[in-house]
Short mmCIF file of N, CA and C and ligand atoms in Angstrom, two decimals:
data_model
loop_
_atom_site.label_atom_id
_atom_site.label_comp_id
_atom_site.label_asym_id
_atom_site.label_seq_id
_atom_site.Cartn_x
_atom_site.Cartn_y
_atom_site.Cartn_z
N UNK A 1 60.38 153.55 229.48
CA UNK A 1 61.83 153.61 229.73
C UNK A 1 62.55 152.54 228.90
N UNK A 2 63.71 153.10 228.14
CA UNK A 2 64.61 151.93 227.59
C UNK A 2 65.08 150.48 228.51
N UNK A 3 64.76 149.54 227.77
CA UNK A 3 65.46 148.18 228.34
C UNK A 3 66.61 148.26 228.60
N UNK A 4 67.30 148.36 230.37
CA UNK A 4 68.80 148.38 229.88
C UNK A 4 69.52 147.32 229.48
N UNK A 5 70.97 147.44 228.60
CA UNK A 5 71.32 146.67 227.86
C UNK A 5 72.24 145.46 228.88
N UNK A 6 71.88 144.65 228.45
CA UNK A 6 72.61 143.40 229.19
C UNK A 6 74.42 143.42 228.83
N UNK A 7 74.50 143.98 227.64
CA UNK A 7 75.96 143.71 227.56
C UNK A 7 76.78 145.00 228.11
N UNK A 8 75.97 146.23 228.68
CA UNK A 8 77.08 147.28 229.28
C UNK A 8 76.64 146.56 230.34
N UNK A 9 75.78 145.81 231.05
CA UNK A 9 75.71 145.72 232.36
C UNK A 9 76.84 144.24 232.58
N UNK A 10 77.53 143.77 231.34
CA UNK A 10 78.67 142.60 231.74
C UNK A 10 79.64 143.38 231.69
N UNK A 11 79.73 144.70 230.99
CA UNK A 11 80.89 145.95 230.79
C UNK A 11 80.92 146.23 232.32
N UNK A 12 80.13 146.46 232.45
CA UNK A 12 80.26 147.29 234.01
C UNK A 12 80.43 146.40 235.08
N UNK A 13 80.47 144.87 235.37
CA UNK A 13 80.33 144.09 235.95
C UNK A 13 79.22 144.06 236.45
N UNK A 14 77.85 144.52 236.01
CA UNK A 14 76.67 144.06 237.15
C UNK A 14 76.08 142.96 236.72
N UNK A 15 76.61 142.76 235.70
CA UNK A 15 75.73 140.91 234.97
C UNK A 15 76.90 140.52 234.93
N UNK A 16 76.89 139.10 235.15
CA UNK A 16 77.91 138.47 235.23
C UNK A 16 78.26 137.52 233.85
N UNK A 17 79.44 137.42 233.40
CA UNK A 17 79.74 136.54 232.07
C UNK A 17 81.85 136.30 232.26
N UNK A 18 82.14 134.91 231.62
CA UNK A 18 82.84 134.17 231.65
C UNK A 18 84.11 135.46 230.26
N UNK A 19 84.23 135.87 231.13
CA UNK A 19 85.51 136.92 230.33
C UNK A 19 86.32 136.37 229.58
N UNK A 20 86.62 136.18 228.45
CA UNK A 20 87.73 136.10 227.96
C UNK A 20 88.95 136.90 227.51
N UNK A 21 88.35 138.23 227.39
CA UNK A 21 89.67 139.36 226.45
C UNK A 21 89.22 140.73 227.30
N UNK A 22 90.23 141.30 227.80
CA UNK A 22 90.20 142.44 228.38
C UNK A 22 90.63 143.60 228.29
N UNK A 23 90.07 144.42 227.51
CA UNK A 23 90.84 145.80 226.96
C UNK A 23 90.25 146.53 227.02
N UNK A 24 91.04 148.32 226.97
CA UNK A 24 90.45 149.55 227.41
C UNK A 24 89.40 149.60 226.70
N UNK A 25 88.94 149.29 225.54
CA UNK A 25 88.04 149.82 224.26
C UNK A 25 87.37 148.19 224.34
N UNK A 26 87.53 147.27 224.82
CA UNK A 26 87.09 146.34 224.16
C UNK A 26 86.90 145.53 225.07
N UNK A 27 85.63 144.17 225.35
CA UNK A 27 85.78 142.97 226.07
C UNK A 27 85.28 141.89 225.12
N UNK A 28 85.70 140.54 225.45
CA UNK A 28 85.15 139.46 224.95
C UNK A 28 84.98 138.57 226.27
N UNK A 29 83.55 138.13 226.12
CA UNK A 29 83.21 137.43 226.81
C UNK A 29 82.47 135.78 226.18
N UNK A 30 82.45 134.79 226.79
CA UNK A 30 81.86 133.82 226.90
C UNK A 30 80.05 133.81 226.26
N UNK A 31 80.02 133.62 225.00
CA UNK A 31 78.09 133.70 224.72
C UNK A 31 77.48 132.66 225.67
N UNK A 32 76.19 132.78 226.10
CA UNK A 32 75.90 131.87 227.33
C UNK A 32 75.26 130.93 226.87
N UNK A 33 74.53 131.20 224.96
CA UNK A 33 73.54 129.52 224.52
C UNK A 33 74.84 129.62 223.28
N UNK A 34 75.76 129.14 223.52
CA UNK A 34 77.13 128.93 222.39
C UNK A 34 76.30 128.47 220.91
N UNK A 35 76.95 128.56 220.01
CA UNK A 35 76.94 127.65 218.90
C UNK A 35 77.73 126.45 219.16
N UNK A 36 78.63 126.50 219.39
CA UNK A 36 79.91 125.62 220.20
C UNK A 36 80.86 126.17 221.20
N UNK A 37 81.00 125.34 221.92
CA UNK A 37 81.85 125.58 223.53
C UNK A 37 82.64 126.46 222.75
N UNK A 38 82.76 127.62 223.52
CA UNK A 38 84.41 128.38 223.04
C UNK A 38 83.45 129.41 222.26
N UNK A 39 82.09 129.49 221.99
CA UNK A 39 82.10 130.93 221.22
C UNK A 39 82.22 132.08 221.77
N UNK A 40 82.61 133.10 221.31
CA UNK A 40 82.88 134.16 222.50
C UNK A 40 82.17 135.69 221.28
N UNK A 41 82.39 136.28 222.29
CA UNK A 41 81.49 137.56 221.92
C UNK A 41 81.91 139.01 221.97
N UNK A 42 82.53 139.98 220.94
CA UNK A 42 83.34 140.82 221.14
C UNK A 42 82.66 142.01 221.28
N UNK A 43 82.38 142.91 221.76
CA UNK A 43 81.91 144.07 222.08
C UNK A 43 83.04 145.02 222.47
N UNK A 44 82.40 146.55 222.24
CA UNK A 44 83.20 147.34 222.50
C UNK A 44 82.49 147.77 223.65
N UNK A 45 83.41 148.23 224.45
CA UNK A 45 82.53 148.55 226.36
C UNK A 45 81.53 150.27 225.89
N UNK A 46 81.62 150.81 224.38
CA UNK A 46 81.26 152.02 224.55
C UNK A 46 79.81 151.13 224.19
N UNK A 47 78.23 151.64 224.35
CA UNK A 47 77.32 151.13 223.97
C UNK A 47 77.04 151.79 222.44
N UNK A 48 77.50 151.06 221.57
CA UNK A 48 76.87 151.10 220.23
C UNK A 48 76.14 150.23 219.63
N UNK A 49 75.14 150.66 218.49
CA UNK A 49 74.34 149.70 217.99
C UNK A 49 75.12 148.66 217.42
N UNK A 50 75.53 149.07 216.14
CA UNK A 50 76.00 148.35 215.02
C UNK A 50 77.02 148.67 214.76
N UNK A 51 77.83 148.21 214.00
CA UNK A 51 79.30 147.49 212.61
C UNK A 51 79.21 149.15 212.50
N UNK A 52 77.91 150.23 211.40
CA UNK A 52 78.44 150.74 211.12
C UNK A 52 78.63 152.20 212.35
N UNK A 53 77.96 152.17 213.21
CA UNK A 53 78.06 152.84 214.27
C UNK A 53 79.99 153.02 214.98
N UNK A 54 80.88 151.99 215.17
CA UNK A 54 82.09 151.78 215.32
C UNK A 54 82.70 152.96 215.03
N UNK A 55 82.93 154.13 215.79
CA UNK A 55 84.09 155.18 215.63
C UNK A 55 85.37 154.81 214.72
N UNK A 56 86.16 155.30 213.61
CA UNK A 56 87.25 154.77 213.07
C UNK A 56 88.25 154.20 213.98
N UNK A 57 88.29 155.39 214.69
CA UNK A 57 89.66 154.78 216.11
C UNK A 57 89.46 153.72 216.48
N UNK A 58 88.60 152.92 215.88
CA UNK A 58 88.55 151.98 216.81
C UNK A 58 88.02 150.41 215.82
N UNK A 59 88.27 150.91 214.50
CA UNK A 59 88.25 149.85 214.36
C UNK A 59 89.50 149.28 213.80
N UNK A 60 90.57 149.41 214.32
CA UNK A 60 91.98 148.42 213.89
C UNK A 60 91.56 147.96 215.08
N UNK A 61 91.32 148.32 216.13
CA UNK A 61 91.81 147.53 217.48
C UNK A 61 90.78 146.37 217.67
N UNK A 62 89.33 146.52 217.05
CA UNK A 62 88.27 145.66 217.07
C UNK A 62 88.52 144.51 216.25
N UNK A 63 89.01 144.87 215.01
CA UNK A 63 89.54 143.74 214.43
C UNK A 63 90.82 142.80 214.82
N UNK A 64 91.89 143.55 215.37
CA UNK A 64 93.04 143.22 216.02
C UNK A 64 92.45 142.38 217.02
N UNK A 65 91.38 142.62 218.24
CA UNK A 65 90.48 141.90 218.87
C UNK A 65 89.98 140.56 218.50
N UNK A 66 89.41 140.85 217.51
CA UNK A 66 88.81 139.44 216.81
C UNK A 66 89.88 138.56 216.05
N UNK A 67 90.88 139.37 215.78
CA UNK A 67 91.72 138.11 215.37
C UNK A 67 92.24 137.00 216.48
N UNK A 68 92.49 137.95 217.92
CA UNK A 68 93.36 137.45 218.77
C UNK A 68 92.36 136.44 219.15
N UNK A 69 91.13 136.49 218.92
CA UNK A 69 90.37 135.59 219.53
C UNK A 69 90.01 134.13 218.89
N UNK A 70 89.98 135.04 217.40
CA UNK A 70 89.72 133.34 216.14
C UNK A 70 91.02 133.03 216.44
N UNK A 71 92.35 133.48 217.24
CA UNK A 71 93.49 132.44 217.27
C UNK A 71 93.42 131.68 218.49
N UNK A 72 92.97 131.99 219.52
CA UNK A 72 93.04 131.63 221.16
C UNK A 72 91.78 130.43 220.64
N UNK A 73 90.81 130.39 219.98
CA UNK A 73 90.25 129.24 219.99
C UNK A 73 91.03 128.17 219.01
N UNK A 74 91.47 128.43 218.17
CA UNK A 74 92.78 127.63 217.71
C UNK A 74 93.50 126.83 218.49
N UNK A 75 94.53 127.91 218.81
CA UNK A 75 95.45 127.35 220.35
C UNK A 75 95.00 126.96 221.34
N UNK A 76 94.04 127.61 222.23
CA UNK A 76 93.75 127.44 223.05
C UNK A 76 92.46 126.32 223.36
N UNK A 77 91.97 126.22 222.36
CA UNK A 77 90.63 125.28 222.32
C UNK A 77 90.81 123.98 221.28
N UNK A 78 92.03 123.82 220.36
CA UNK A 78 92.06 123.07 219.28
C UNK A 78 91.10 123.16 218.34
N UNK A 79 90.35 124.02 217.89
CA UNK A 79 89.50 124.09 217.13
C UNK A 79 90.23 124.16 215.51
N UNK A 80 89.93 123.78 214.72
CA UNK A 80 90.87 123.89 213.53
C UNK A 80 90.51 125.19 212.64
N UNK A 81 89.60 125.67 212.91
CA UNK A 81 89.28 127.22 212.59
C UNK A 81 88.03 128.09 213.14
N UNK A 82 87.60 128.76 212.71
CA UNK A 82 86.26 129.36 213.12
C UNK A 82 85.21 130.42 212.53
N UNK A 83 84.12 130.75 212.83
CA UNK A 83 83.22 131.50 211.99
C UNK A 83 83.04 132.56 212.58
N UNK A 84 83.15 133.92 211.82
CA UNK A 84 83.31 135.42 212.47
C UNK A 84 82.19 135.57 211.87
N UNK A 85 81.21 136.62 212.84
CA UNK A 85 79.93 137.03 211.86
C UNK A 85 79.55 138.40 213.42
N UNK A 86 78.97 139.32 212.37
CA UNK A 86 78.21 139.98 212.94
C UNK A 86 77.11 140.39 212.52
N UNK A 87 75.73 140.38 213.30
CA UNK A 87 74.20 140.77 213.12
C UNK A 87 74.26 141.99 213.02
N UNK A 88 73.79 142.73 212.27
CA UNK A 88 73.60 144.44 212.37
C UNK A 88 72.09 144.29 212.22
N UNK A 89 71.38 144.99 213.18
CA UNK A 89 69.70 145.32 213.66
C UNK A 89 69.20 144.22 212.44
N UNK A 90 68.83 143.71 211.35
CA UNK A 90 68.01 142.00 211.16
C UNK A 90 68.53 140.88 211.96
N UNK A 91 67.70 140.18 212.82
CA UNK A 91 68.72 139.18 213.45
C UNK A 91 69.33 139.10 214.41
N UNK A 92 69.61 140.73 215.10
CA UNK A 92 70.79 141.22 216.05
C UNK A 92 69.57 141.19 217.33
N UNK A 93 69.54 140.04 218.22
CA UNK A 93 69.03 139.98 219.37
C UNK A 93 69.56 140.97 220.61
N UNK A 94 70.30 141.56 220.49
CA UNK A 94 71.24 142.27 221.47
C UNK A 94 71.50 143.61 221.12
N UNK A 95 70.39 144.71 221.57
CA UNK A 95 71.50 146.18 220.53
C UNK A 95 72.72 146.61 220.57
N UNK A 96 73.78 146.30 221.03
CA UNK A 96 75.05 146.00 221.34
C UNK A 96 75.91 145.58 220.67
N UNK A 97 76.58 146.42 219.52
CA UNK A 97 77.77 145.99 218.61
C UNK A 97 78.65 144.91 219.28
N UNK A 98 78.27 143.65 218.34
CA UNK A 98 79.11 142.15 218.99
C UNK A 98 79.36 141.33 217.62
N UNK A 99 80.75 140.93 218.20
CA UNK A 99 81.13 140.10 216.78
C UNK A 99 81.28 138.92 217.36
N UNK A 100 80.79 138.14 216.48
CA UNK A 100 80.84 136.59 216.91
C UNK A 100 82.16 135.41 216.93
N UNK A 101 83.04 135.31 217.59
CA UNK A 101 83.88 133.96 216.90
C UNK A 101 83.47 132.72 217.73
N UNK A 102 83.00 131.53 216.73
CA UNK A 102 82.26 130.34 216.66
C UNK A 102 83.69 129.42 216.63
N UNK A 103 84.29 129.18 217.10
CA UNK A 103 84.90 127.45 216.93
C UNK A 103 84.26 126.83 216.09
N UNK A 104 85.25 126.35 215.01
CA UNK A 104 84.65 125.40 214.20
C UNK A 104 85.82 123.94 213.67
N UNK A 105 85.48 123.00 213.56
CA UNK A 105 85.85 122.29 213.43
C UNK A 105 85.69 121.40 212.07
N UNK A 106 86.37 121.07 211.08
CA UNK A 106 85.60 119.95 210.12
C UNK A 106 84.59 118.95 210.42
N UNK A 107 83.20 118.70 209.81
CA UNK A 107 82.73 117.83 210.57
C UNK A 107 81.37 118.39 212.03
N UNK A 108 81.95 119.76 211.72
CA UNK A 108 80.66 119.42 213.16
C UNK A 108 79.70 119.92 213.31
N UNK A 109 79.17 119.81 211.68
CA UNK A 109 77.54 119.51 211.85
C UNK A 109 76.83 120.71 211.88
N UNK A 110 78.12 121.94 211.75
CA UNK A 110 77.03 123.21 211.90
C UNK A 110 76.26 123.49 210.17
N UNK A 111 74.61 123.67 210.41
CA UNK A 111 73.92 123.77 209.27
C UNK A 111 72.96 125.26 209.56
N UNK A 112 73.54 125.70 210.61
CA UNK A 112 72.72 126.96 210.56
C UNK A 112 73.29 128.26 209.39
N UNK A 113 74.42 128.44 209.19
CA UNK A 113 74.77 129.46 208.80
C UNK A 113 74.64 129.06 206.52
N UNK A 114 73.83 128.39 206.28
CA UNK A 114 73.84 127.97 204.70
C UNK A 114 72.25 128.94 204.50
N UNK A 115 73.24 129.57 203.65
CA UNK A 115 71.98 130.59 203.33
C UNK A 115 71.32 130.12 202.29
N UNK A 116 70.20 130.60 201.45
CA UNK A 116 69.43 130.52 200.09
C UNK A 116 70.55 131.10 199.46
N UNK A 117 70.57 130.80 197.76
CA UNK A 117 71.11 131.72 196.96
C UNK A 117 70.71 131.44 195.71
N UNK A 118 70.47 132.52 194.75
CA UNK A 118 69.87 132.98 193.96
C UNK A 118 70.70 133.27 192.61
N UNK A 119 70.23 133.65 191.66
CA UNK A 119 71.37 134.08 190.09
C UNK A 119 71.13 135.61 189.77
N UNK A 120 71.77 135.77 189.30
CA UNK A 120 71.48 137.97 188.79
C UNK A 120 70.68 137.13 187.31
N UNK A 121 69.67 137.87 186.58
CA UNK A 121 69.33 137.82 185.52
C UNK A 121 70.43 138.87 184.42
N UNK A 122 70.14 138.63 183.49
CA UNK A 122 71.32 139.10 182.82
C UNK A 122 71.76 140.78 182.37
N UNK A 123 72.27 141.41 182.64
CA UNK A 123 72.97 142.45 183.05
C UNK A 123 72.92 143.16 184.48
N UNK A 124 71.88 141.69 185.19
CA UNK A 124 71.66 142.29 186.93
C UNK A 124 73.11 142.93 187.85
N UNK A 125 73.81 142.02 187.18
CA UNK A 125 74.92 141.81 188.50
C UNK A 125 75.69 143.03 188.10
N UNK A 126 75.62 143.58 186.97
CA UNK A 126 76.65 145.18 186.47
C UNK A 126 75.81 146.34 187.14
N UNK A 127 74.18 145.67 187.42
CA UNK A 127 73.71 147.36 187.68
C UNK A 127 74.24 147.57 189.14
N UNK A 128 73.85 146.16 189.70
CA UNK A 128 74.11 145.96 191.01
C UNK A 128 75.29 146.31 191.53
N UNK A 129 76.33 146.01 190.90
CA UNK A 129 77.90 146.42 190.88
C UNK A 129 77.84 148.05 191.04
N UNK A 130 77.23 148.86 189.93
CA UNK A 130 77.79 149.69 189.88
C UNK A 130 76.71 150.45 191.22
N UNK A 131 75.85 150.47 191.02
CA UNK A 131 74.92 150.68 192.53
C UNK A 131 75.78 150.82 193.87
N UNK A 132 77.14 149.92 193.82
CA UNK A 132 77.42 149.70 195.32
C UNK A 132 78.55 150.51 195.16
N UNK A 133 79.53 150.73 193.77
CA UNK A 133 80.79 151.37 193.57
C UNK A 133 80.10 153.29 193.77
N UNK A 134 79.04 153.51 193.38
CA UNK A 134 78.58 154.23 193.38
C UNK A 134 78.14 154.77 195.07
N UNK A 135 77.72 154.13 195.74
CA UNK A 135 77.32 153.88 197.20
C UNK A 135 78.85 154.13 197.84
N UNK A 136 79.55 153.33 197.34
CA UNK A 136 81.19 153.34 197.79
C UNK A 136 81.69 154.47 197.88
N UNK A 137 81.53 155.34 196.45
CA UNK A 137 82.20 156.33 196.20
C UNK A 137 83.46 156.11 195.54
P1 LIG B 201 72.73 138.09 218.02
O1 LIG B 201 71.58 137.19 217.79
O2 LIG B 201 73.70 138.15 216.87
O3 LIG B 201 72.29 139.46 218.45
O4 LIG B 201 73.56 137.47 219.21
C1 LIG B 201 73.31 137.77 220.54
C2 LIG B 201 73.99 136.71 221.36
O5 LIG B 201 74.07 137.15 222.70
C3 LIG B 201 73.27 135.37 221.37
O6 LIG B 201 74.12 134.38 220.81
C4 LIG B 201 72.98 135.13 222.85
O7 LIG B 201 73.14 133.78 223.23
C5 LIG B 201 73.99 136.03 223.53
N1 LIG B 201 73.64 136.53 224.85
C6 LIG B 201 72.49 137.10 225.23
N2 LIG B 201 72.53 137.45 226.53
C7 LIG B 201 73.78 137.08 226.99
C8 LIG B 201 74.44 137.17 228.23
N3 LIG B 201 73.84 137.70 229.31
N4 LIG B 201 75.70 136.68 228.33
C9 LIG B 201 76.31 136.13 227.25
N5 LIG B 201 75.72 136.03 226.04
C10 LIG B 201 74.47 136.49 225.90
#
């Protein structure tokens, strides 16, 4: 039997979590091991996997979501900005389309998110380009 998912069961109220944003299509709640106080966690109450799973209808309002939230930790937390990220299945501990906003501050020390990075060898970065315009359409 499937694991049920912890984040329809904070949708539905049977797990409990520190609410922050409340909407027909959408909740943000409180992450419970933060990166920093104030990270919060946006989900849509329908159970989807991933980013690209997101019905169109619904993604002005998800983003409209996440803005209101990288601002409420602003205002509401003094944070002087913050880090939006979402895991799609590498990484994504939760099968549960969730976007992250992290409080961030100058200064505080966050060293998790510095990735490796690498160079294109030479005409790499045109094939690569056109690979994705191509993918794009
Ligand atoms: P990710 O690794 O991108 O899938 O992020 C999943 C996040 O969900 C992690 O930051 C966890 O701390 C958080 N998380 C897991 N279970 C809960 C829960 N019951 N309430 C709030 N946050 C949770």
């Amino acid at each position: 039997m499937a694991k049920p998912c912890v984040f329809c069961a904070i949708v539905t109220g049977e797990a409990e979590a520190h609410v922050v944003l409340d909407e027909p299509a959408f909740l943000g709640f409180l992450d419970v091991r933060p990166v920093f106080k104030g990270h919060v966690l946006l989900v849509p109450r329908t159970h989807l996997g991933t980013l690209p799973d997101l019905p169109a209808e619904h993604r002005d309002g998800f983003l409209a979501a996440a803005q209101r939230i990288a601002t409420a930790v602003k205002d509401g937390l003094g944070a002087q900005g913050s880090f939006v990220a979402i895991n799609n299945t590498v990484s994504q501990s939760v099968p549960h389309l969730h976007l992250h906003v992290v409080p961030r501050t100058k200064g505080d020390g966050l060293r998790g998110f510095f990735w490796p990075r690498t160079t294109y060898a030479d005409g790499e970065a045109a094939s690569y380009a056109e690979r994705l315009r191509e993918a794009l359409g």
